[in-house]
Coordinates of C-alpha atoms in Angstrom, one line a residue:
Chain N
M1 CA 48.1 94.7 84.3
S2 CA 51.3 93.8 85.9
S3 CA 54.4 92.7 84.1
L4 CA 55.6 90.6 87.1
A5 CA 52.4 88.8 87.4
T6 CA 53.9 85.2 86.7
P7 CA 57.2 83.8 88.0
S8 CA 58.3 83.0 84.5
T9 CA 58.1 86.7 83.6
L10 CA 60.2 87.6 86.5
A11 CA 62.6 84.8 85.7
G12 CA 63.0 86.0 82.0
W13 CA 63.9 89.5 83.4
V14 CA 66.4 88.1 85.8
Q15 CA 68.1 85.7 83.3
P16 CA 71.4 87.1 82.0
S17 CA 71.4 87.8 78.2
H18 CA 73.7 86.0 75.8
F19 CA 75.9 88.9 75.6
A20 CA 76.1 89.2 79.5
T21 CA 77.1 85.5 79.5
D22 CA 79.7 86.1 76.9
V23 CA 81.1 89.0 78.9
K24 CA 81.3 86.8 82.1
E25 CA 83.0 83.9 80.2
Y26 CA 85.6 86.5 78.8
V27 CA 86.4 88.2 82.0
K28 CA 86.6 84.8 83.8
D29 CA 89.5 83.8 81.5
P30 CA 92.8 85.1 82.8
D31 CA 93.8 86.5 79.3
G32 CA 90.4 88.3 79.1
A33 CA 90.7 89.6 82.5
K34 CA 94.2 91.1 81.6
D35 CA 92.9 92.6 78.4
T36 CA 89.9 94.2 80.3
L37 CA 92.4 95.7 82.9
E38 CA 94.3 96.9 79.9
G39 CA 91.2 98.6 78.8
F40 CA 90.9 100.4 82.0
I41 CA 94.6 101.5 81.9
N42 CA 94.1 102.7 78.4
V43 CA 91.2 104.9 79.4
F44 CA 93.2 106.2 82.3
D45 CA 96.1 107.0 79.8
W46 CA 93.8 108.9 77.5
M47 CA 92.4 110.8 80.4
S48 CA 96.0 111.8 81.4
Q49 CA 96.8 112.6 77.8
L50 CA 93.7 114.9 77.4
G51 CA 94.5 116.6 80.8
F52 CA 91.1 115.3 82.3
H53 CA 91.6 114.7 86.1
K54 CA 95.3 114.1 85.1
D55 CA 96.6 113.4 88.6
F56 CA 94.1 110.8 89.4
A57 CA 94.5 109.3 86.0
D58 CA 98.3 109.1 86.2
K59 CA 98.0 107.5 89.6
A60 CA 95.4 104.9 88.6
S61 CA 97.4 104.0 85.4
A62 CA 100.6 103.7 87.4
Q63 CA 98.9 101.5 90.1
L64 CA 96.9 99.3 87.7
D65 CA 99.8 98.5 85.3
P66 CA 102.0 96.5 87.8
M67 CA 98.7 94.6 88.7
K68 CA 98.0 93.6 85.1
Q69 CA 101.7 92.6 84.8
T70 CA 101.4 90.3 87.9
L71 CA 98.8 88.2 86.0
A72 CA 101.6 87.3 83.6
I73 CA 103.2 85.1 86.4
P74 CA 100.4 82.5 86.3
G75 CA 100.2 83.2 82.5
F76 CA 103.9 82.2 82.2
V77 CA 103.5 78.8 84.3
A78 CA 100.3 78.0 82.2
A79 CA 102.2 78.8 79.0
L80 CA 105.1 76.5 80.0
G81 CA 102.6 73.6 80.3
N82 CA 101.1 74.5 76.9
M83 CA 104.7 74.7 75.4
R84 CA 105.3 71.2 76.8
D85 CA 102.1 70.0 75.1
K86 CA 103.0 71.4 71.8
W87 CA 106.6 69.8 72.2
H88 CA 104.9 66.4 72.7
I89 CA 102.7 66.9 69.7
L90 CA 105.7 67.9 67.6
N91 CA 107.7 64.8 68.8
H92 CA 104.8 62.5 67.9
T93 CA 103.5 63.7 64.5
D94 CA 104.5 64.8 61.1
E95 CA 101.9 67.6 60.9
S96 CA 103.3 70.8 59.3
E97 CA 101.0 72.8 61.8
A98 CA 102.8 71.3 64.8
T99 CA 106.0 73.3 64.2
V100 CA 104.0 76.5 63.9
N101 CA 102.0 75.7 67.0
F102 CA 105.2 75.0 68.9
S103 CA 106.9 78.2 67.8
T104 CA 103.8 80.3 68.8
S105 CA 103.7 78.5 72.3
V106 CA 107.3 79.4 72.7
A107 CA 106.5 83.0 71.9
V108 CA 103.7 83.1 74.4
T109 CA 105.9 81.7 77.0
T110 CA 108.6 84.3 76.1
L111 CA 106.1 87.1 76.3
N112 CA 104.8 86.1 79.6
L113 CA 108.3 85.5 81.0
C114 CA 109.4 89.1 79.9
E115 CA 106.3 90.6 81.4
S116 CA 106.7 88.7 84.7
A117 CA 110.4 89.9 84.7
M118 CA 109.0 93.5 84.3
C119 CA 106.4 92.8 87.0
G120 CA 109.2 92.0 89.4
D121 CA 111.1 95.2 88.7
S122 CA 107.6 97.2 89.2
W123 CA 107.0 95.8 92.6
G124 CA 110.6 96.3 93.7
V125 CA 111.4 92.5 94.0
Y126 CA 114.7 93.3 92.1
S127 CA 116.0 96.0 89.8
L128 CA 116.2 95.0 86.2
Q129 CA 118.3 98.1 85.2
E130 CA 119.9 97.0 81.7
G131 CA 117.8 93.9 81.7
M132 CA 114.6 96.0 81.2
K133 CA 115.6 96.7 77.7
A134 CA 116.1 92.9 77.0
A135 CA 112.7 92.2 78.7
K136 CA 110.8 94.9 76.6
T137 CA 112.6 93.7 73.5
G138 CA 111.6 90.1 74.2
F139 CA 108.0 91.1 74.9
W140 CA 107.5 93.1 71.8
A141 CA 109.5 90.8 69.6
S142 CA 107.1 87.9 70.9
A143 CA 104.0 89.9 70.4
G144 CA 105.0 90.9 66.9
F145 CA 105.9 87.3 65.9
L146 CA 102.5 85.9 67.3
D147 CA 100.5 88.5 65.4
T148 CA 102.5 88.1 62.2
V149 CA 101.5 84.3 62.3
S150 CA 98.0 85.3 63.2
F151 CA 97.9 87.8 60.3
F152 CA 98.8 85.1 57.6
R153 CA 96.6 82.4 59.3
E154 CA 93.6 84.7 59.2
L155 CA 94.2 85.7 55.7
N156 CA 94.6 82.1 54.7
K157 CA 91.4 81.3 56.5
A158 CA 89.5 84.0 54.8
G159 CA 90.7 82.8 51.4
H160 CA 89.6 79.3 52.2
L161 CA 86.1 80.5 53.3
Q162 CA 85.9 82.7 50.2
K163 CA 86.3 79.6 48.1
K164 CA 84.0 77.4 50.2
I165 CA 81.0 80.1 50.0
E166 CA 80.7 79.5 46.3
H167 CA 79.7 75.9 46.8
V168 CA 77.1 76.7 49.6
P169 CA 73.6 76.7 48.1
N170 CA 71.7 77.5 51.4
S171 CA 71.5 81.4 52.0
A172 CA 71.5 81.1 55.9
N173 CA 74.7 79.1 55.7
K174 CA 76.2 81.5 53.3
N175 CA 75.4 84.4 55.6
V176 CA 77.2 82.8 58.4
I177 CA 80.3 82.0 56.3
Q178 CA 80.2 85.7 55.1
H179 CA 80.2 86.7 58.7
K180 CA 83.1 84.3 59.4
I181 CA 85.1 86.0 56.5
Q182 CA 84.5 89.4 58.0
H183 CA 85.7 88.0 61.4
C184 CA 89.0 86.9 59.7
Y185 CA 89.5 90.4 58.3
L186 CA 88.9 92.0 61.6
N187 CA 91.5 89.5 63.1
V188 CA 93.9 90.6 60.3
L189 CA 93.3 94.3 61.3
K190 CA 94.0 93.4 64.9
A191 CA 97.2 91.7 64.1
T192 CA 98.2 94.7 62.1
A193 CA 97.7 97.0 65.0
T194 CA 100.0 94.7 67.1
I195 CA 102.6 94.5 64.4
A196 CA 102.6 98.3 64.3
M197 CA 103.0 98.6 67.9
S198 CA 105.8 96.1 68.2
A199 CA 107.6 97.8 65.3
I200 CA 107.3 101.2 66.9
A201 CA 108.5 99.8 70.4
L202 CA 111.4 97.7 68.8
T203 CA 112.5 100.7 66.8
S204 CA 112.5 102.9 69.9
L205 CA 114.4 100.2 71.8
L206 CA 117.0 99.6 69.0
F207 CA 117.7 103.4 68.7
A208 CA 117.5 104.2 72.4
S209 CA 121.2 104.2 72.9
L210 CA 121.7 106.9 70.1
A211 CA 121.9 110.5 71.1
H212 CA 118.6 111.6 69.5
G213 CA 116.9 108.1 69.4
F214 CA 113.7 107.6 67.5
L215 CA 110.9 109.7 69.2
F216 CA 107.3 108.8 68.6
S217 CA 104.6 110.7 69.8
P218 CA 102.8 108.9 72.8
I219 CA 99.6 109.6 71.1
V220 CA 100.5 107.3 68.2
F221 CA 101.2 104.4 70.6
L222 CA 98.1 105.1 72.6
S223 CA 95.9 105.1 69.6
L224 CA 97.2 102.0 68.3
A225 CA 96.8 100.4 71.8
S226 CA 93.1 101.7 71.9
A227 CA 92.7 100.3 68.3
W228 CA 94.0 96.9 69.3
L229 CA 91.8 96.8 72.4
I230 CA 88.8 97.7 70.6
L231 CA 89.4 95.1 67.9
T232 CA 90.2 92.5 70.6
Y233 CA 86.9 93.0 72.3
T234 CA 85.0 93.2 68.9
T235 CA 86.6 90.1 67.4
H236 CA 85.8 88.1 70.6
F237 CA 82.3 89.0 70.9
Y238 CA 81.6 88.8 67.2
G239 CA 83.1 85.3 67.1
K240 CA 80.7 84.3 69.9
M241 CA 77.7 85.7 68.1
I242 CA 78.8 83.8 64.9
D243 CA 79.1 80.6 67.0
R244 CA 75.5 81.0 68.2
W245 CA 74.2 81.8 64.7
E246 CA 75.9 78.7 63.4
A247 CA 74.4 76.5 66.2
D248 CA 70.9 77.8 65.3
L249 CA 71.4 76.9 61.5
P250 CA 68.7 74.5 60.3
L251 CA 71.2 72.5 58.4
G252 CA 74.0 72.3 60.9
R253 CA 77.5 73.9 60.9
A254 CA 78.2 76.3 57.9
Chain Z
M1 CA 116.6 60.3 54.6
A2 CA 113.3 61.6 56.3
V3 CA 112.4 59.7 59.4
S4 CA 108.7 59.8 60.3
N5 CA 107.8 60.6 64.0
V6 CA 104.5 59.0 63.6
G7 CA 104.4 56.0 66.0
F8 CA 107.2 57.3 68.2
N9 CA 105.4 56.5 71.3
E10 CA 107.9 55.6 74.2
F11 CA 105.6 56.1 77.1
G12 CA 102.5 54.5 75.6
N13 CA 101.0 58.0 75.1
S14 CA 99.4 59.0 71.7
A15 CA 100.3 62.2 69.9
Y16 CA 97.2 64.0 71.4
T17 CA 96.9 62.6 74.8
R18 CA 99.1 62.3 77.8
R19 CA 98.9 61.2 81.4
R20 CA 99.1 64.3 83.6
D21 CA 102.2 64.5 85.8
V22 CA 103.2 66.9 88.5
V23 CA 104.3 69.5 86.0
D24 CA 101.1 69.3 83.9
V25 CA 98.9 69.6 87.0
T26 CA 101.0 72.7 88.3
C27 CA 100.9 74.5 85.0
D28 CA 97.1 73.8 84.6
Y29 CA 96.5 75.0 88.2
A30 CA 98.2 78.3 87.3
G31 CA 96.1 78.6 84.2
S32 CA 92.7 77.5 85.4
K33 CA 92.8 78.5 89.1
T34 CA 94.8 81.8 88.7
S35 CA 93.2 83.5 91.7
S36 CA 94.1 80.5 93.9
F37 CA 97.6 80.3 92.4
L38 CA 98.3 84.0 93.3
K39 CA 96.8 83.5 96.7
A40 CA 99.4 80.6 97.3
L41 CA 102.2 83.0 96.3
Y42 CA 101.5 85.4 99.2
V43 CA 99.8 83.4 101.7
L44 CA 102.4 80.6 102.2
P45 CA 105.4 83.1 102.4
G46 CA 103.1 85.1 104.8
L47 CA 102.9 82.2 107.1
A48 CA 106.7 81.5 106.8
K49 CA 107.3 85.1 107.8
N50 CA 104.9 84.8 110.8
L51 CA 106.8 81.7 111.9
D52 CA 110.1 83.6 111.5
W53 CA 111.2 81.1 108.8
L54 CA 111.6 84.2 106.4
P55 CA 112.7 87.5 107.2
R56 CA 109.7 90.1 107.8
D57 CA 111.6 93.1 106.5
H58 CA 113.0 91.8 103.2
A59 CA 112.0 94.4 100.7
G60 CA 112.1 91.9 97.8
L61 CA 110.1 89.3 99.5
N62 CA 107.5 91.9 100.6
G63 CA 107.3 93.3 97.1
F64 CA 106.6 89.8 95.8
C65 CA 104.0 89.1 98.4
D66 CA 102.4 92.5 97.5
A67 CA 102.4 91.7 93.7
A68 CA 100.8 88.4 94.2
K69 CA 98.2 90.0 96.6
F70 CA 97.2 92.9 94.4
G71 CA 97.4 90.6 91.2
K72 CA 94.6 88.5 93.0
L73 CA 92.6 91.5 94.2
S74 CA 92.7 92.8 90.7
L75 CA 90.6 89.9 89.5
A76 CA 87.9 90.6 92.1
P77 CA 85.7 92.9 89.8
F78 CA 85.7 90.0 87.2
A79 CA 85.0 87.4 89.9
L80 CA 82.0 89.6 90.9
V81 CA 80.6 89.8 87.4
D82 CA 80.9 85.9 87.2
K83 CA 79.2 85.5 90.8
V84 CA 76.4 87.9 90.0
Q85 CA 75.6 86.2 86.7
T86 CA 75.6 82.7 88.3
T87 CA 73.2 84.0 91.0
Q88 CA 71.0 85.5 88.4
S89 CA 70.9 82.2 86.5
T90 CA 70.2 80.2 89.6
L91 CA 67.4 82.6 90.6
A92 CA 65.8 82.4 87.2
L93 CA 65.9 78.6 87.3
W94 CA 64.4 78.6 90.8
L95 CA 61.6 81.0 89.8
N96 CA 60.7 78.7 86.9
G97 CA 61.0 75.5 89.1
D98 CA 63.6 74.1 86.6
T99 CA 66.5 71.8 87.1
K100 CA 70.3 72.8 87.0
S101 CA 73.4 70.8 86.2
F102 CA 75.7 71.4 89.3
K103 CA 79.3 70.7 88.6
M104 CA 80.6 68.1 90.9
K105 CA 84.2 66.7 91.4
F106 CA 85.9 64.3 89.0
G107 CA 83.9 65.8 86.0
E108 CA 80.5 64.4 87.5
K109 CA 77.4 66.5 87.3
D110 CA 74.4 66.6 89.7
V111 CA 71.3 67.4 87.8
R112 CA 68.6 68.4 90.4
Q113 CA 65.8 71.0 91.1
V114 CA 67.2 74.4 92.1
T115 CA 66.3 75.3 95.7
A116 CA 66.2 78.6 97.6
M117 CA 69.3 77.6 99.4
D118 CA 71.2 77.3 96.1
V119 CA 70.1 81.0 95.3
V120 CA 71.2 82.3 98.7
R121 CA 74.6 80.2 98.6
D122 CA 75.3 81.7 95.1
A123 CA 74.3 85.2 96.3
S124 CA 76.7 84.9 99.4
G125 CA 79.6 84.4 96.9
C126 CA 79.0 87.9 95.7
V127 CA 79.7 89.3 99.1
G128 CA 83.2 87.9 99.1
S129 CA 84.0 89.5 95.7
S130 CA 82.6 92.8 96.8
W131 CA 84.8 92.8 99.9
D132 CA 87.9 92.1 97.6
I133 CA 86.9 95.0 95.3
T134 CA 86.7 97.3 98.4
E135 CA 90.1 96.1 99.5
F136 CA 91.4 96.6 96.0
L137 CA 89.9 100.1 95.7
R138 CA 91.2 100.9 99.2
A139 CA 94.6 99.9 98.3
T140 CA 94.8 101.6 95.0
L141 CA 92.5 104.4 93.9
V142 CA 90.3 105.4 96.9
S143 CA 91.3 106.3 100.5
I144 CA 88.8 104.5 102.8
P145 CA 89.8 104.1 106.4
K146 CA 89.8 100.4 107.5
A147 CA 87.8 101.2 110.6
S148 CA 84.7 102.3 108.5
L149 CA 84.6 98.9 106.8
R150 CA 84.5 96.9 110.0
V151 CA 80.8 96.0 109.4
F152 CA 81.2 95.1 106.0
E153 CA 84.3 92.9 106.8
G154 CA 82.1 91.0 109.3
I155 CA 79.3 90.5 106.8
N156 CA 82.0 89.1 104.4
G157 CA 83.1 86.7 107.1
A158 CA 79.3 85.7 107.8
A159 CA 78.8 85.3 104.0
L160 CA 82.0 83.0 103.8
V161 CA 80.7 81.0 106.8
F162 CA 77.2 80.5 105.2
G163 CA 78.4 79.8 101.7
M164 CA 81.0 77.2 102.9
S165 CA 78.7 75.6 105.3
C166 CA 76.2 75.1 102.5
N167 CA 78.8 73.5 100.4
L168 CA 80.1 71.4 103.2
L169 CA 76.6 70.1 104.0
L170 CA 76.1 69.2 100.4
N171 CA 79.4 67.5 100.0
T172 CA 79.0 65.6 103.2
F173 CA 75.7 64.1 101.8
T174 CA 77.5 63.1 98.6
W175 CA 80.3 61.6 100.6
I176 CA 77.9 59.6 102.8
N177 CA 76.0 58.4 99.7
D178 CA 79.3 57.5 98.0
S179 CA 80.4 55.6 101.1
K180 CA 78.2 52.7 100.5
Y181 CA 80.5 50.9 98.1
A182 CA 81.1 47.7 100.0
S183 CA 79.4 45.7 97.0
L184 CA 81.8 47.1 94.5
K185 CA 84.9 45.2 93.4
G186 CA 88.2 45.8 91.6
P187 CA 88.7 49.0 89.5
E188 CA 85.3 50.3 90.3
R189 CA 85.9 50.0 94.1
D190 CA 89.4 51.8 93.6
K191 CA 87.6 54.6 91.6
K192 CA 85.2 55.1 94.3
F193 CA 87.7 55.2 97.0
T194 CA 89.6 57.8 95.2
Q195 CA 86.6 59.9 94.8
M196 CA 85.7 59.5 98.5
T197 CA 89.2 60.8 99.3
G198 CA 88.8 63.7 96.9
Y199 CA 85.6 64.7 98.7
L200 CA 87.5 64.6 102.1
F201 CA 90.1 67.2 100.6
K202 CA 87.2 69.5 99.5
M203 CA 85.5 69.2 102.8
A204 CA 88.8 70.0 104.5
T205 CA 89.2 73.1 102.4
E206 CA 85.6 74.1 103.3
I207 CA 86.2 73.5 107.0
S208 CA 89.3 75.9 106.9
Y209 CA 87.2 78.5 105.1
I210 CA 84.5 78.2 107.7
A211 CA 87.3 78.6 110.4
L212 CA 88.5 81.7 108.6
G213 CA 85.0 83.1 108.3
V214 CA 84.3 82.6 112.1
M215 CA 87.6 84.3 112.9
I216 CA 86.7 87.3 110.7
V217 CA 83.2 87.5 112.3
L218 CA 84.5 87.2 115.8
S219 CA 87.1 89.9 115.2
A220 CA 84.9 92.4 113.3
F221 CA 81.7 92.2 115.6
F222 CA 83.0 91.0 118.9
Q223 CA 86.5 92.6 118.9
V224 CA 88.1 89.1 119.6
V225 CA 91.8 89.5 119.0
F226 CA 93.6 86.9 117.0
S227 CA 97.3 86.8 116.5
P228 CA 98.5 87.4 112.9
L229 CA 100.0 83.8 112.9
A230 CA 96.5 82.3 113.6
F231 CA 95.1 84.2 110.6
S232 CA 98.0 83.2 108.4
A233 CA 97.9 79.5 109.5
V234 CA 94.2 79.2 108.7
S235 CA 94.6 81.0 105.4
A236 CA 97.5 78.8 104.5
A237 CA 95.3 75.7 105.5
T238 CA 92.7 76.7 102.8
V239 CA 95.5 77.2 100.3
V240 CA 97.1 73.8 101.0
F241 CA 94.0 71.8 101.0
N242 CA 92.8 73.4 97.8
I243 CA 96.1 72.5 96.1
L244 CA 96.0 69.0 97.6
E245 CA 92.4 68.6 96.3
Y246 CA 93.4 69.8 92.8
Y247 CA 96.4 67.6 92.5
H248 CA 94.5 64.5 93.9
E249 CA 91.7 65.2 91.3
N250 CA 94.0 65.6 88.3
L251 CA 97.3 63.8 88.8
G252 CA 97.6 60.8 86.5
T253 CA 94.3 61.7 84.6
E254 CA 94.4 61.7 80.7
K255 CA 95.1 65.1 79.2
N256 CA 93.7 66.0 75.8
L257 CA 96.4 68.0 74.0
K258 CA 94.3 69.1 71.1

């Protein structure tokens, strides 16, 4: 008996799985690619922290970080376009969401601008010197703002879904909504990790000029960064799975 | 007194749609074609340096070009994941004798049976990404002498020539079929004419890539020496035609802002 007897069997074996396709879509997107690079940098940082091939890990992390920052340059240009779109909507509608959407697009643009500025410094295009503090502050303040907005949005969404689930009779649809609620809470956790990281970074920057400053153990920041990365990947792929389950529902969208 | 913004529509655009202008297309290009955008940032200054329009030893400029080059190379592993999966899907469809919806220009799709050439063409794309990964690793984490990669470089050039020749062949057929538009009148004729110009830009990009591939093959396998200016000029041609193609396709089209 041969498992490769028919072409269709071989085709089924060659065909990428749903998860593999999701991974492809994720890394194809510039933001996804950036987060994946961040994941590799994080692994090297942990290796360095734990003293496992420390020299190699330090070198790898130091070389990958400026490359990841370079991706902020096209990100900044794209964010400018998105900000312009949100400004257009803000000027043409009375929707309350339009103001929040515009503010978040400004924050994304600022974040990318600050990272691009740091990229220029890393590659020796110019020296930021004192400007580095401003760039880092802009970066972490924007990240903190974005995830504070996301924190409340996801909580609100979870509450809304919680109310909706009571009126859904079908158990399959109910199940999908329950997964959506869990997805919202995972997003809340992710936002909490970013808010914590930005709070630490901003506190360090604010008190950097003091004699003692505020010293945080690198392990704390590294752990938070790892938690954020794990939650970023989890929420993305969990969201994709929920989309597929929802598409397969016999009664349509949950 | 509260003044509503609803209906404030000075350019005939609705709240959620707008005609794409140069700024829109530039921003979209950076977002959707990140790799090409970064390539333009180091290839065009590279040509200017080879033409002595820009200084060759300016540390800041060289740092900027390196940043863009390595930023592009850092995307290579992800491009390989994409290309491998595209090849797998095409291969599975070919084995099953299925049809595939091939993405064409101007949002059009060509639904046709998958052929062996489609599989080989997609597979040739994997070689380019693998070469970029090697370059990326060589420049960062692993020390590999360039001389030992000479054969791989030549294979990369050959794969580029093959892949782009297949694309050129298919696009030439599309262009020939589309050129039979004498019976069309008015807006339909204008639309067809625009599409044909778009295909010409695409074909020009592909021809530049083929020229680049031939130069790589000749220099890797036959030790033909080309000046850095020649490589820069052909690379710049690929970038310029690619940008012109994108702007031509997207400028003035409707953008959905939602």
